[in-house]
Amino acid sequence: MKLSEIFRLVYLNLIQNKFKVILTSIGIVVGSATIVLVIAIGTGSRAEVAEQFQNLNAGAIDVSYEGSSSSSSGSATTEISIGGTTFSLDLGGGGFSMDFGGGGGMGGGSDSRTNSEAVTLSTDDMEDLEVFVPGISDATISYSTTASVEGGDLSSSSYYTVAGVMDNYAEISNLSMAIGSFLTEENNENKEKVCVLGYTTAKEIFGSAADAYDETVYIDDRPYVVSGVLSEMGTVASGISPDTAIFIPYETGIKYITGSSVSPTITVIAADVNNVDTIVANIETVLEDSYPNSTFTISDAGSKMEAASTSNTTLTLLLYSMSAIVFLVGGIGIMNVLFVSVNDRTNEIGILKALGCSRRDILLEFLLEASCISLIGAILGVLLALALTPVIQMFSVRVDISVTAIALALLFGVATGSIFGFYPAYKVSRLVPVVALNQE
């Protein structure tokens, strides 16, 4: 039998059994849609992780204050100085005790930092880390707060994240300028009221980055001149999202906005990323000497990247496993339907064999039917995945559908139909013509 005749038989059988073909291919439809979305979500997740960390140096280490680790519950301590003698009263447990410290202003040489004293990291601490911790190439300090902002196209005051940063923050965080320049050391030393807007913030307040440049915004009712606008980043550095933030000089923010109630983060850069663990240990030692009763949170960008990548890989493998299971179920469905089809078409097979069709022709016909059914299911699955993409994106899940994902879905769909359809087709080709013609 000619190949064209075999394709015609396959076409006629598929056309005459449209409903059965659709039902048979449901498993392949779901499997194809799943594999397209799995690859798309996995690709989107990897891209999102890369974007989230693109402005973080792999050797960046963040240090922030967590809180006191040794304060006593249910007690309070106060100090009274009388005639040069310090009395320390512990008012806990329903009574009190008195500790007579040494005379003089130093209180007998005791540490001036008590267990209950909150720690505020400062530029001095940053400089201590640069001096006493070897292997650090650069360091900066920053903090963020929320403040009311007016100006530009805003009809009323809105609240934005305002970050106090040093002049080297942009370089350390790999931030680039869309227009203008970043804050300078002179801006910080002179406590000047200048600012740099994130890309999204500039668009919301002024309509565009170009319109925002050299304009004035009012932060907590004080005017700040916009010295520049950042390029769109879509990332987070030291807990600050550059796109939606307003950057001001570190000292300016302390003077006019936050006062002393600020909890900054010190960011240091390891000259060699392979020495990050050693540098973290040395940082802990230096901070322990300065603040013996305090706990600090120290995290490095490399560990964050590795954790995010590991989580993404685990999720992707889980989704791939789901795809494999769905394809297996779909393949079994095709096999079952083909077995039923063999019983329904036994006489037809007998006639074809009586007319001279070889085992190879019968095998090829049924195998092509299985492949075509799975191909139809794969195509429908791809269309279903494209239709579901906007719905998934509504849940803030990034989906990047690629040609590779579509090609793989079609390939796996056809392969599933061919593999699971081979055995039924082989059984059909082995039927004896006389037995097939006589079977009711």
Coordinates of C-alpha atoms in Angstrom, one line a residue:
M1 CA 0.0 0.0 0.0
K2 CA 1.3 3.5 -0.9
L3 CA 2.1 5.9 1.9
S4 CA -0.4 8.4 0.6
E5 CA -3.2 5.7 0.8
I6 CA -2.2 5.0 4.4
F7 CA -2.4 8.7 5.3
R8 CA -5.8 8.9 3.6
L9 CA -7.1 6.0 5.7
V10 CA -5.8 7.6 8.8
Y11 CA -7.5 10.9 7.8
L12 CA -10.8 9.3 7.2
N13 CA -10.8 7.4 10.5
L14 CA -10.0 10.6 12.4
I15 CA -12.6 12.6 10.7
Q16 CA -15.3 10.0 11.2
N17 CA -14.5 9.7 15.0
K18 CA -13.9 13.4 15.9
F19 CA -15.4 13.1 19.4
K20 CA -13.4 10.0 20.2
V21 CA -10.3 11.7 19.0
I22 CA -10.9 14.7 21.3
L23 CA -11.6 12.5 24.3
T24 CA -8.6 10.3 23.7
S25 CA -6.3 13.3 23.4
I26 CA -7.4 15.0 26.7
G27 CA -4.5 13.5 28.6
I28 CA -2.1 14.8 26.0
V29 CA -3.8 18.2 26.0
V30 CA -3.3 18.6 29.7
G31 CA 0.3 17.2 29.5
S32 CA 1.3 19.6 26.7
A33 CA -0.2 22.6 28.4
T34 CA 1.6 21.5 31.6
I35 CA 5.0 21.2 30.0
V36 CA 4.7 24.5 28.2
L37 CA 3.7 26.3 31.5
V38 CA 6.3 24.4 33.5
I39 CA 9.1 25.6 31.2
A40 CA 7.6 29.1 31.0
I41 CA 7.2 29.4 34.8
G42 CA 10.7 28.0 35.3
T43 CA 12.2 30.4 32.8
G44 CA 10.3 33.3 34.3
S45 CA 11.4 32.4 37.8
R46 CA 15.0 32.2 36.8
A47 CA 14.8 35.5 35.0
E48 CA 13.1 37.1 38.0
V49 CA 15.7 35.8 40.4
A50 CA 18.4 37.1 38.1
E51 CA 16.7 40.5 38.0
Q52 CA 16.2 40.6 41.7
F53 CA 19.9 40.1 42.3
Q54 CA 21.4 41.8 39.3
N55 CA 22.1 45.0 41.4
L56 CA 23.7 42.9 44.2
N57 CA 27.4 42.2 44.2
A58 CA 28.0 38.5 44.9
G59 CA 30.4 39.6 47.6
A60 CA 27.9 42.0 49.3
I61 CA 27.3 41.4 53.0
D62 CA 24.5 43.3 54.9
V63 CA 24.8 44.0 58.6
S64 CA 21.8 45.2 60.6
Y65 CA 20.8 45.3 64.3
E66 CA 18.4 42.7 65.4
G67 CA 18.0 43.5 69.1
S68 CA 19.3 42.7 72.5
S69 CA 19.8 39.0 73.2
S70 CA 20.2 39.1 77.0
S71 CA 17.6 41.4 78.5
S72 CA 15.9 40.0 81.6
S73 CA 12.2 39.5 81.5
G74 CA 10.1 41.0 84.3
S75 CA 13.0 43.2 85.7
A76 CA 14.0 46.8 85.4
T77 CA 17.3 48.5 86.3
T78 CA 18.0 52.1 87.1
E79 CA 21.0 54.0 88.2
I80 CA 21.2 56.9 90.8
S81 CA 24.3 59.0 91.3
I82 CA 24.7 60.6 94.7
G83 CA 27.9 62.4 95.7
G84 CA 29.9 60.8 93.0
T85 CA 28.8 57.3 94.0
T86 CA 26.6 55.3 91.6
F87 CA 23.8 53.1 93.0
S88 CA 22.5 50.5 90.6
L89 CA 18.9 49.3 91.6
D90 CA 17.5 46.1 90.3
L91 CA 13.7 46.4 90.7
G92 CA 12.8 42.8 89.8
G93 CA 11.1 39.9 91.4
G94 CA 9.0 42.0 93.8
G95 CA 12.0 43.5 95.7
F96 CA 15.1 45.4 94.9
S97 CA 18.9 45.1 95.2
M98 CA 21.6 47.8 95.2
D99 CA 25.0 47.7 93.6
F100 CA 27.5 50.3 94.7
G101 CA 29.6 51.1 91.7
G102 CA 33.0 52.7 91.9
G103 CA 33.3 56.5 92.2
G104 CA 34.0 58.9 89.4
G105 CA 32.4 59.6 86.1
M106 CA 33.4 56.2 84.5
G107 CA 31.2 54.2 87.0
G108 CA 34.0 51.9 88.1
G109 CA 35.1 51.1 84.6
S110 CA 31.8 49.3 83.7
D111 CA 30.7 49.1 80.1
S112 CA 28.5 52.1 79.2
R113 CA 26.3 49.9 77.0
T114 CA 23.7 48.1 79.2
N115 CA 21.8 45.0 78.1
S116 CA 18.6 47.0 77.4
E117 CA 20.3 49.7 75.4
A118 CA 19.2 49.8 71.7
V119 CA 22.1 49.8 69.2
T120 CA 22.1 52.2 66.3
L121 CA 24.8 51.4 63.8
S122 CA 26.7 54.4 62.5
T123 CA 29.4 55.5 60.1
D124 CA 31.9 54.9 62.8
D125 CA 30.9 51.3 62.9
M126 CA 31.2 51.1 59.1
E127 CA 34.7 52.6 59.3
D128 CA 35.7 50.1 62.1
L129 CA 34.7 47.2 59.9
E130 CA 36.8 48.7 57.0
V131 CA 39.8 49.0 59.3
F132 CA 39.6 45.9 61.4
V133 CA 38.2 43.3 58.9
P134 CA 40.6 42.3 56.2
G135 CA 39.4 41.6 52.7
I136 CA 36.8 44.3 52.4
S137 CA 37.1 46.4 49.2
D138 CA 34.3 48.9 50.0
A139 CA 31.6 49.7 52.5
T140 CA 28.5 51.9 52.7
I141 CA 25.6 52.5 55.2
S142 CA 22.0 53.2 54.4
Y143 CA 18.5 53.3 55.9
S144 CA 15.0 53.7 54.6
T145 CA 11.8 55.3 56.0
T146 CA 8.5 56.4 54.7
A147 CA 7.7 60.1 54.2
S148 CA 5.0 62.2 52.6
V149 CA 5.9 63.6 49.2
E150 CA 4.4 66.4 47.2
G151 CA 5.1 68.1 43.9
G152 CA 5.0 67.5 40.2
D153 CA 1.7 66.0 39.0
L154 CA 0.7 64.8 42.4
S155 CA -2.7 66.3 43.4
S156 CA -2.1 65.5 47.0
S157 CA 0.7 64.3 49.3
S158 CA 1.6 60.6 48.8
Y159 CA 3.9 58.4 50.8
Y160 CA 7.1 57.0 49.3
T161 CA 10.1 55.1 50.6
V162 CA 12.9 57.6 51.3
A163 CA 16.4 56.1 51.6
G164 CA 19.3 57.8 53.2
V165 CA 22.5 56.7 51.4
M166 CA 26.1 57.5 50.9
D167 CA 27.7 58.6 47.7
N168 CA 29.1 55.1 46.9
Y169 CA 25.7 53.4 47.3
A170 CA 25.0 53.5 43.5
E171 CA 28.3 51.9 42.7
I172 CA 28.1 49.2 45.3
S173 CA 24.5 48.4 44.3
N174 CA 25.2 48.5 40.5
L175 CA 22.6 51.3 40.0
S176 CA 22.7 53.2 36.7
M177 CA 21.4 56.7 36.0
A178 CA 18.8 57.4 33.3
I179 CA 19.5 61.1 33.6
G180 CA 21.5 63.4 35.8
S181 CA 24.0 62.2 38.5
F182 CA 23.9 60.4 41.8
L183 CA 24.4 62.0 45.2
T184 CA 27.9 63.2 46.0
E185 CA 30.1 63.3 49.1
E186 CA 29.6 67.0 49.3
N187 CA 25.9 66.6 49.3
N188 CA 26.2 64.4 52.4
E189 CA 28.8 66.5 54.2
N190 CA 26.8 69.7 53.7
K191 CA 23.4 68.0 54.4
E192 CA 22.1 69.4 51.2
K193 CA 18.4 68.9 50.2
V194 CA 18.9 67.1 47.0
C195 CA 17.5 63.7 45.9
V196 CA 17.6 61.0 43.2
L197 CA 14.3 59.5 42.1
G198 CA 13.7 55.9 41.2
Y199 CA 12.4 55.3 37.7
T200 CA 8.8 54.4 38.7
T201 CA 8.7 57.2 41.3
A202 CA 9.8 59.8 38.7
K203 CA 7.0 58.6 36.3
E204 CA 4.4 58.8 39.0
I205 CA 5.3 62.3 40.2
F206 CA 6.4 64.0 37.0
G207 CA 5.3 61.8 34.1
S208 CA 8.8 60.9 32.9
A209 CA 12.5 60.8 33.9
A210 CA 13.3 63.8 31.7
D211 CA 10.5 65.9 33.2
A212 CA 11.7 65.1 36.7
Y213 CA 15.3 66.2 36.2
D214 CA 16.2 69.4 38.0
E215 CA 12.6 69.8 39.4
T216 CA 11.6 70.2 43.0
V217 CA 9.8 67.7 45.2
Y218 CA 8.7 68.4 48.8
I219 CA 9.6 65.7 51.3
D220 CA 8.0 66.3 54.7
D221 CA 7.2 69.8 53.5
R222 CA 10.8 70.6 52.6
P223 CA 12.0 71.2 49.1
Y224 CA 14.5 68.8 47.5
V225 CA 16.0 69.4 44.1
V226 CA 16.0 66.3 41.8
S227 CA 19.7 65.8 40.8
G228 CA 19.0 62.6 38.8
V229 CA 16.7 59.7 38.0
L230 CA 17.7 56.0 38.1
S231 CA 17.3 53.7 35.2
E232 CA 14.6 51.1 35.6
M233 CA 15.9 48.3 37.7
G234 CA 13.1 46.1 39.1
T235 CA 15.4 44.9 41.8
V236 CA 16.0 45.2 45.5
A237 CA 19.3 46.2 47.2
S238 CA 19.8 46.3 51.0
G239 CA 16.0 46.0 51.4
I240 CA 15.4 49.0 49.2
S241 CA 13.6 48.8 45.8
P242 CA 15.3 51.4 43.6
D243 CA 12.4 51.9 41.2
T244 CA 10.0 53.1 43.8
A245 CA 12.3 54.9 46.2
I246 CA 13.7 58.4 46.7
F247 CA 17.3 58.6 47.6
I248 CA 18.7 61.5 49.7
P249 CA 22.1 62.1 51.4
Y250 CA 22.5 60.0 54.5
E251 CA 23.1 63.0 56.9
T252 CA 20.4 65.1 55.3
G253 CA 17.8 62.4 56.1
I254 CA 19.0 62.1 59.7
K255 CA 18.8 65.9 60.2
Y256 CA 15.5 66.6 58.5
I257 CA 13.5 63.3 58.4
T258 CA 14.4 60.5 60.8
G259 CA 16.4 62.1 63.6
S260 CA 18.1 59.6 65.8
S261 CA 15.3 57.0 65.4
V262 CA 16.9 55.2 62.5
S263 CA 18.0 51.6 62.0
P264 CA 20.6 51.6 59.3
T265 CA 22.2 48.7 57.4
I266 CA 25.9 48.5 56.8
T267 CA 26.8 46.9 53.5
V268 CA 30.4 45.7 52.9
I269 CA 31.9 44.2 49.8
A270 CA 34.2 41.2 50.0
A271 CA 37.2 41.6 47.6
D272 CA 37.1 37.9 47.0
V273 CA 33.7 36.1 47.1
N274 CA 35.5 32.9 48.2
N275 CA 36.4 34.6 51.5
V276 CA 32.8 35.7 52.4
D277 CA 32.5 33.2 55.3
T278 CA 35.8 34.4 56.8
I279 CA 34.8 38.0 56.5
V280 CA 31.4 37.3 58.1
A281 CA 33.1 35.7 61.1
N282 CA 35.5 38.6 61.4
I283 CA 32.5 41.1 61.3
E284 CA 30.9 39.2 64.1
T285 CA 34.0 39.4 66.2
V286 CA 34.4 43.2 65.7
L287 CA 30.7 43.8 66.5
E288 CA 30.9 41.6 69.5
D289 CA 33.8 43.7 70.8
S290 CA 31.8 46.9 70.3
Y291 CA 28.4 45.7 71.4
P292 CA 28.9 42.6 73.6
N293 CA 25.2 42.1 74.5
S294 CA 23.6 42.7 71.1
T295 CA 22.6 40.4 68.2
F296 CA 23.1 41.4 64.6
T297 CA 21.7 40.0 61.4
I298 CA 24.5 39.3 58.9
S299 CA 23.5 38.1 55.4
D300 CA 25.4 37.8 52.2
A301 CA 24.1 38.2 48.7
G302 CA 25.7 34.9 47.5
S303 CA 23.7 32.9 50.1
K304 CA 20.5 34.7 49.0
M305 CA 21.2 33.9 45.4
E306 CA 22.0 30.3 46.1
A307 CA 18.9 29.8 48.2
A308 CA 16.7 31.4 45.6
S309 CA 18.2 29.3 42.8
T310 CA 17.9 26.1 44.9
S311 CA 14.2 26.9 45.6
N312 CA 13.6 27.6 41.9
T313 CA 15.3 24.4 40.8
T314 CA 13.3 22.4 43.3
L315 CA 10.0 23.9 42.1
T316 CA 11.0 23.3 38.4
L317 CA 11.8 19.6 39.1
L318 CA 8.4 19.2 40.9
L319 CA 6.6 20.7 38.0
Y320 CA 8.5 18.5 35.5
S321 CA 7.5 15.5 37.6
M322 CA 3.9 16.5 37.3
S323 CA 4.2 16.8 33.6
A324 CA 5.7 13.3 33.3
I325 CA 2.8 11.9 35.3
V326 CA 0.3 13.7 33.2
F327 CA 1.9 12.4 30.0
L328 CA 2.0 8.9 31.4
V329 CA -1.7 9.0 32.1
G330 CA -2.4 10.5 28.7
G331 CA -0.4 7.8 27.0
I332 CA -2.2 5.0 28.9
G333 CA -5.5 6.6 27.8
I334 CA -4.4 6.5 24.1
M335 CA -3.3 2.8 24.5
N336 CA -6.7 1.9 26.0
V337 CA -8.7 3.6 23.3
L338 CA -6.6 2.0 20.6
F339 CA -7.2 -1.4 22.1
V340 CA -10.9 -0.7 22.0
S341 CA -10.6 0.5 18.4
V342 CA -8.9 -2.7 17.4
N343 CA -11.9 -4.7 18.7
D344 CA -14.3 -2.4 16.9
R345 CA -12.4 -2.5 13.6
T346 CA -11.3 -6.2 13.5
N347 CA -13.4 -6.9 10.3
E348 CA -11.9 -3.8 8.6
I349 CA -8.4 -5.1 9.4
G350 CA -9.3 -8.5 8.0
I351 CA -10.5 -6.9 4.8
L352 CA -7.3 -4.8 4.4
K353 CA -5.2 -7.9 5.0
A354 CA -7.3 -9.9 2.5
L355 CA -6.8 -7.1 -0.1
G356 CA -3.0 -7.6 0.3
C357 CA -2.0 -5.1 3.0
S358 CA 1.1 -6.2 4.7
R359 CA 1.7 -6.3 8.5
R360 CA 3.9 -3.3 8.0
D361 CA 1.1 -1.3 6.4
I362 CA -1.4 -2.2 9.2
L363 CA 1.2 -1.3 11.8
L364 CA 2.0 2.0 10.2
E365 CA -1.6 3.0 9.8
F366 CA -2.5 2.4 13.5
L367 CA 0.8 4.0 14.6
L368 CA 0.1 7.1 12.5
E369 CA -3.4 7.3 14.0
A370 CA -2.0 7.3 17.5
S371 CA 0.7 9.9 16.6
C372 CA -1.9 12.1 14.9
I373 CA -4.3 11.9 17.9
S374 CA -1.4 12.9 20.2
L375 CA -0.3 15.6 17.9
I376 CA -3.8 17.1 17.9
G377 CA -3.8 16.9 21.7
A378 CA -0.4 18.6 21.9
I379 CA -1.5 21.4 19.6
L380 CA -4.6 21.9 21.7
G381 CA -2.5 21.8 24.8
V382 CA -0.2 24.6 23.6
L383 CA -3.2 26.7 22.7
L384 CA -4.6 26.0 26.2
A385 CA -1.3 27.1 27.8
L386 CA -1.3 30.4 25.8
A387 CA -4.8 31.0 27.0
L388 CA -4.0 30.3 30.6
T389 CA -0.9 32.6 30.6
P390 CA -2.7 35.9 31.3
V391 CA -4.7 34.2 34.1
I392 CA -1.5 32.9 35.8
Q393 CA 0.1 36.3 35.4
M394 CA -2.8 37.9 37.3
F395 CA -1.4 36.1 40.4
S396 CA 2.0 37.8 40.1
V397 CA 3.7 34.8 38.6
R398 CA 6.1 35.5 35.8
V399 CA 5.5 33.3 32.7
D400 CA 8.0 33.5 29.8
I401 CA 6.6 31.2 27.0
S402 CA 9.3 30.3 24.5
V403 CA 9.4 28.6 21.1
T404 CA 11.6 25.9 22.7
A405 CA 8.8 25.1 25.3
I406 CA 6.2 24.8 22.5
A407 CA 8.5 22.6 20.4
L408 CA 9.2 20.3 23.3
A409 CA 5.5 20.0 24.1
L410 CA 4.7 19.0 20.6
L411 CA 7.6 16.6 20.5
F412 CA 6.7 14.9 23.8
G413 CA 3.0 14.7 22.7
V414 CA 3.8 12.9 19.5
A415 CA 6.4 10.7 21.2
T416 CA 3.9 9.7 23.9
G417 CA 1.3 8.7 21.3
S418 CA 3.8 6.8 19.2
I419 CA 5.3 4.9 22.2
F420 CA 2.0 4.0 23.8
G421 CA 0.3 3.3 20.5
F422 CA 3.0 0.9 19.2
Y423 CA 1.8 -2.2 21.1
P424 CA -1.8 -2.0 20.1
A425 CA -0.7 -1.3 16.5
Y426 CA 1.7 -4.3 16.7
K427 CA -1.1 -6.6 17.9
V428 CA -3.4 -5.4 15.1
S429 CA -0.7 -6.2 12.5
R430 CA -0.3 -9.8 13.8
L431 CA -4.0 -10.7 13.3
V432 CA -4.7 -13.6 11.0
P433 CA -7.0 -12.4 8.1
V434 CA -9.4 -15.3 8.3
V435 CA -9.9 -15.0 12.0
A436 CA -10.3 -11.2 11.7
L437 CA -13.0 -11.6 8.9
N438 CA -14.9 -14.1 10.9
Q439 CA -14.9 -12.2 14.2
E440 CA -18.2 -10.6 15.1

